[in-house]
Amino acid sequence: MKKFFGKTPADYVASCGRCLDVIFDEKSPDDKVARSFSKLEKNLKDMTIILYGDGEKPVDPNKITKLIREFRQSNLVTRLVMNIHELGFEVPKSLSKILCFWLHDKSTYNDAIGYFTVNPQLIPHLIRHFEKEEVSLPSANIVKEALIHPQLLKPALEEKGGALVFKVLDYVALKDVAFASEAYGMLDAIINCRLSKDQNISADMQKEHLKLVAKWLEKNKTAFWKKVHTFMEPNGAHLMMEQMLKLVYQILKTHRNYYVMIDYINDPNNLTRIMKLLRVPNKKIQVMAFNVFKIFVANPKKEPAIVEILLPNREKIQNFLKSIGDDDELDGKFEDDLEVLKEQLKELKALDKKPKEDNKSSEQPKSEPTKKRICRGAKVTSGY
């Protein structure tokens, strides 16, 4: 223990650098490489203790400051990240803890943002090597922590037309549930920021983050929705279907995404897709599909093609809402939403009756053209 506390942050960083020199020197004998790996693992674990403590003694803020300064002034972090896929299991795990601290702590994250900004290759590299089992969790944790910051999110979204986001979506499609779940965590962090309360994430950070995402979604919405919808087939995997419905709902209800939302809920194909998911025999999926569905119904300026789908199906929809409304597990808020939706469906019913009543009255001869206009409009827009 005495030796540990006698070692300075500069000593640790320099020692790690020498270990990497040996590990990646093709002329190094195997036994020397093995010893260097062990030493590298120990050094990194010791550095996590400097940052997080060991449960016995409080952390030393002075040592933390010095260690962060060494990270900033050396190329150790870059070397570790760019070779993370070749450093086994323990090294990436410790590296993840170190970088997550650096990127998250209020007293250090400005330094981390500066470092990652001048080394823009780091985040793309972590995402591209996510699929390797040893580094998937560490890489995902670093990416999630880094892309909370708008300064780091912006270049990530702009890289090759948003290719990184679509790469993460590809990972969500992996058959391995553990990989897919971690990939979804990255996607959620990118799209929704960290919406839960976190004292290290200011309202301004969240606001700027969501603003960047809204701009990206507006530009890439067609390709993005096409990819997301592949997870929302009625016969698909329920876990990812539920997650993607949650993502869609979060996007649509975020004020910054208003124009993306309007475009989405005016597309009859999207409404049909969500209505099919209401029939999936899984309560969680039905509830999440309902959350998205209610946004279509609540739109005060529905496109004729949307009305044409809702009107003939309103009784079936009401019966379905009654069936899930009887579930004892549903909370009060959900029941309130059901009641509001039922009222909105009644308004549709009134809309359907009005042209018929008007046709019988010679006092309002304009009702017939109105009905024709709705039908003709539905035909025009049905080819979305």
Coordinates of N, CA and C in Angstrom, one line a residue, residues 171-272:
Y171 N -26.1 -2.7 -35.2 CA -25.8 -3.5 -34.0 C -27.0 -3.9 -33.2
V172 N -28.1 -3.0 -33.2 CA -29.3 -3.4 -32.5 C -29.9 -4.6 -33.1
A173 N -29.7 -4.8 -34.4 CA -30.3 -5.9 -35.1 C -29.5 -7.3 -34.9
L174 N -28.4 -7.2 -34.1 CA -27.7 -8.4 -33.8 C -28.6 -9.4 -33.0
K175 N -28.4 -10.7 -33.3 CA -29.2 -11.7 -32.7 C -28.9 -11.9 -31.2
D176 N -27.7 -11.6 -30.8 CA -27.3 -11.8 -29.4 C -28.0 -10.7 -28.6
V177 N -28.8 -11.0 -27.7 CA -29.6 -10.1 -26.9 C -28.7 -9.1 -26.1
A178 N -27.6 -9.6 -25.6 CA -26.8 -8.7 -24.8 C -26.2 -7.6 -25.7
F179 N -25.7 -8.0 -26.8 CA -25.1 -7.0 -27.8 C -26.2 -6.0 -28.2
A180 N -27.4 -6.6 -28.6 CA -28.4 -5.7 -29.1 C -28.9 -4.7 -28.0
S181 N -29.0 -5.2 -26.7 CA -29.4 -4.3 -25.7 C -28.4 -3.2 -25.4
E182 N -27.1 -3.5 -25.5 CA -26.1 -2.5 -25.3 C -26.1 -1.5 -26.4
A183 N -26.3 -2.0 -27.6 CA -26.4 -1.1 -28.8 C -27.6 -0.2 -28.7
Y184 N -28.7 -0.7 -28.2 CA -29.9 0.1 -28.1 C -29.6 1.2 -27.0
G185 N -28.9 0.9 -26.0 CA -28.5 1.9 -25.0 C -27.7 3.0 -25.6
M186 N -26.8 2.7 -26.5 CA -26.1 3.7 -27.2 C -27.0 4.6 -28.1
L187 N -27.9 3.9 -28.8 CA -28.8 4.6 -29.7 C -29.7 5.6 -28.9
D188 N -30.2 5.1 -27.7 CA -31.1 5.9 -26.9 C -30.3 7.1 -26.3
A189 N -29.0 6.9 -26.0 CA -28.2 8.0 -25.5 C -28.0 9.1 -26.5
I190 N -27.8 8.6 -27.8 CA -27.6 9.5 -28.9 C -28.9 10.3 -29.2
I191 N -30.0 9.6 -29.3 CA -31.2 10.3 -29.7 C -31.9 11.1 -28.6
N192 N -31.9 10.5 -27.4 CA -32.7 11.1 -26.4 C -31.9 11.8 -25.3
C193 N -30.6 11.8 -25.4 CA -29.7 12.3 -24.3 C -30.0 11.5 -23.1
R194 N -29.7 12.0 -21.9 CA -30.0 11.3 -20.7 C -31.1 12.1 -20.0
L195 N -32.3 11.7 -20.2 CA -33.5 12.5 -19.8 C -33.8 12.4 -18.3
S196 N -33.2 11.4 -17.7 CA -33.4 11.3 -16.2 C -32.6 12.4 -15.5
K197 N -32.9 12.7 -14.3 CA -32.2 13.7 -13.6 C -30.7 13.3 -13.3
D198 N -29.9 14.2 -13.6 CA -28.4 13.9 -13.4 C -27.8 15.3 -13.1
Q199 N -27.3 15.5 -12.0 CA -26.7 16.8 -11.6 C -25.6 17.2 -12.4
N200 N -24.9 16.3 -13.1 CA -23.8 16.7 -14.0 C -24.2 17.0 -15.4
I201 N -25.5 16.9 -15.7 CA -26.0 17.2 -17.0 C -27.0 18.4 -16.9
S202 N -26.6 19.5 -17.4 CA -27.4 20.7 -17.2 C -28.6 20.8 -18.2
A203 N -29.6 21.6 -17.9 CA -30.7 21.8 -18.8 C -30.2 22.3 -20.2
D204 N -29.2 23.2 -20.2 CA -28.6 23.7 -21.4 C -28.0 22.6 -22.2
M205 N -27.3 21.7 -21.6 CA -26.7 20.6 -22.3 C -27.8 19.7 -23.0
Q206 N -28.8 19.4 -22.3 CA -29.9 18.6 -22.8 C -30.6 19.4 -24.0
K207 N -30.8 20.6 -23.8 CA -31.5 21.5 -24.8 C -30.6 21.5 -26.1
E208 N -29.3 21.7 -26.0 CA -28.5 21.7 -27.2 C -28.4 20.3 -27.8
H209 N -28.3 19.3 -27.0 CA -28.2 17.9 -27.5 C -29.5 17.6 -28.3
L210 N -30.6 17.9 -27.8 CA -31.9 17.6 -28.5 C -32.0 18.4 -29.8
K211 N -31.5 19.6 -29.7 CA -31.5 20.5 -30.9 C -30.7 19.9 -32.1
L212 N -29.5 19.4 -31.7 CA -28.7 18.7 -32.7 C -29.4 17.5 -33.3
V213 N -30.0 16.7 -32.4 CA -30.7 15.5 -32.9 C -31.8 15.8 -33.8
A214 N -32.6 16.8 -33.4 CA -33.7 17.2 -34.2 C -33.3 17.6 -35.7
K215 N -32.2 18.4 -35.7 CA -31.7 18.8 -37.0 C -31.2 17.5 -37.8
W216 N -30.6 16.6 -37.2 CA -30.2 15.4 -37.8 C -31.3 14.5 -38.3
L217 N -32.3 14.4 -37.5 CA -33.5 13.6 -37.8 C -34.3 14.2 -39.0
E218 N -34.4 15.5 -39.0 CA -35.0 16.2 -40.1 C -34.4 15.9 -41.4
K219 N -33.0 15.8 -41.4 CA -32.3 15.6 -42.6 C -32.2 14.1 -43.0
N220 N -32.3 13.2 -42.0 CA -32.2 11.8 -42.3 C -33.4 11.0 -42.0
K221 N -34.6 11.6 -41.8 CA -35.7 10.9 -41.3 C -36.2 9.7 -42.2
T222 N -36.1 9.9 -43.5 CA -36.6 8.8 -44.3 C -35.8 7.5 -44.1
A223 N -34.4 7.6 -44.1 CA -33.6 6.5 -43.9 C -33.7 6.0 -42.5
F224 N -33.8 6.9 -41.6 CA -33.9 6.5 -40.1 C -35.1 5.7 -39.8
W225 N -36.3 6.2 -40.3 CA -37.5 5.5 -40.0 C -37.6 4.2 -40.7
K226 N -37.0 4.1 -41.9 CA -37.0 2.9 -42.6 C -36.2 1.8 -41.8
K227 N -35.1 2.2 -41.2 CA -34.3 1.3 -40.4 C -35.0 0.9 -39.1
V228 N -35.6 1.9 -38.5 CA -36.3 1.6 -37.2 C -37.5 0.7 -37.4
H229 N -38.2 0.9 -38.5 CA -39.4 0.1 -38.8 C -39.1 -1.4 -39.0
T230 N -37.9 -1.7 -39.3 CA -37.5 -3.1 -39.5 C -37.6 -3.9 -38.2
F231 N -37.6 -3.2 -37.1 CA -37.7 -3.8 -35.8 C -39.2 -3.8 -35.3
M232 N -40.1 -3.3 -36.1 CA -41.5 -3.2 -35.7 C -42.4 -4.0 -36.5
E233 N -42.0 -5.1 -37.0 CA -42.8 -6.1 -37.7 C -43.6 -6.9 -36.6
P234 N -44.9 -7.1 -36.8 CA -45.7 -7.9 -35.8 C -45.1 -9.2 -35.4
N235 N -44.4 -9.9 -36.3 CA -43.8 -11.2 -36.0 C -42.4 -11.1 -35.5
G236 N -41.9 -9.9 -35.2 CA -40.5 -9.7 -34.8 C -40.2 -10.0 -33.4
A237 N -39.0 -9.8 -32.9 CA -38.6 -10.0 -31.6 C -39.3 -9.0 -30.7
H238 N -40.0 -9.5 -29.6 CA -40.8 -8.6 -28.8 C -39.9 -7.6 -28.0
L239 N -38.7 -8.0 -27.5 CA -37.9 -7.1 -26.7 C -37.5 -5.8 -27.6
M240 N -37.0 -6.1 -28.8 CA -36.6 -4.9 -29.6 C -37.7 -4.1 -30.1
M241 N -38.9 -4.8 -30.3 CA -40.1 -4.1 -30.8 C -40.5 -3.1 -29.7
E242 N -40.5 -3.6 -28.5 CA -40.9 -2.7 -27.4 C -40.0 -1.5 -27.2
Q243 N -38.7 -1.8 -27.3 CA -37.7 -0.8 -27.2 C -37.8 0.3 -28.3
M244 N -38.0 -0.2 -29.5 CA -38.1 0.7 -30.7 C -39.4 1.6 -30.6
L245 N -40.5 1.0 -30.1 CA -41.7 1.7 -29.9 C -41.5 2.8 -28.9
K246 N -40.8 2.5 -27.9 CA -40.4 3.5 -26.8 C -39.6 4.6 -27.4
L247 N -38.7 4.2 -28.3 CA -37.8 5.3 -28.9 C -38.7 6.2 -29.8
V248 N -39.5 5.6 -30.6 CA -40.4 6.3 -31.6 C -41.3 7.3 -30.8
Y249 N -41.8 6.8 -29.7 CA -42.7 7.6 -28.8 C -41.9 8.8 -28.2
Q250 N -40.7 8.5 -27.8 CA -39.9 9.6 -27.2 C -39.5 10.7 -28.2
I251 N -39.2 10.2 -29.5 CA -38.9 11.2 -30.5 C -40.1 12.0 -30.9
L252 N -41.3 11.4 -31.0 CA -42.5 12.1 -31.4 C -43.0 13.1 -30.4
K253 N -42.8 12.8 -29.1 CA -43.3 13.7 -28.1 C -42.3 14.8 -27.7
T254 N -41.1 14.7 -28.2 CA -40.1 15.8 -27.9 C -40.4 17.0 -28.7
H255 N -40.5 18.1 -28.1 CA -41.0 19.4 -28.8 C -40.0 19.7 -29.9
R256 N -38.7 19.5 -29.7 CA -37.7 19.9 -30.7 C -38.0 19.1 -32.0
N257 N -38.6 18.0 -32.0 CA -38.8 17.2 -33.1 C -40.2 17.4 -33.8
Y258 N -40.8 18.6 -33.6 CA -42.1 18.9 -34.0 C -42.4 18.5 -35.5
Y259 N -41.5 19.0 -36.3 CA -41.7 18.8 -37.8 C -41.5 17.4 -38.2
V260 N -40.6 16.7 -37.5 CA -40.4 15.3 -37.7 C -41.7 14.5 -37.3
M261 N -42.3 14.9 -36.2 CA -43.5 14.3 -35.7 C -44.6 14.5 -36.6
I262 N -44.8 15.7 -37.1 CA -45.9 16.0 -38.0 C -45.8 15.2 -39.3
D263 N -44.6 15.1 -39.8 CA -44.4 14.3 -41.0 C -44.7 12.8 -40.8
Y264 N -44.3 12.4 -39.6 CA -44.6 10.9 -39.3 C -46.0 10.6 -39.1
I265 N -46.8 11.4 -38.4 CA -48.2 11.1 -38.1 C -49.1 11.5 -39.3
N266 N -48.6 12.1 -40.3 CA -49.4 12.3 -41.5 C -49.2 11.3 -42.5
D267 N -48.4 10.3 -42.2 CA -48.2 9.2 -43.2 C -49.1 8.0 -42.8
P268 N -50.0 7.7 -43.7 CA -51.0 6.6 -43.4 C -50.3 5.2 -43.2
N269 N -49.2 5.0 -43.9 CA -48.4 3.8 -43.7 C -47.9 3.6 -42.3
N270 N -47.5 4.7 -41.6 CA -47.1 4.7 -40.3 C -48.2 4.3 -39.3
L271 N -49.4 4.9 -39.6 CA -50.6 4.6 -38.8 C -51.0 3.1 -38.9
T272 N -51.0 2.6 -40.1 CA -51.3 1.2 -40.3 C -50.3 0.3 -39.5

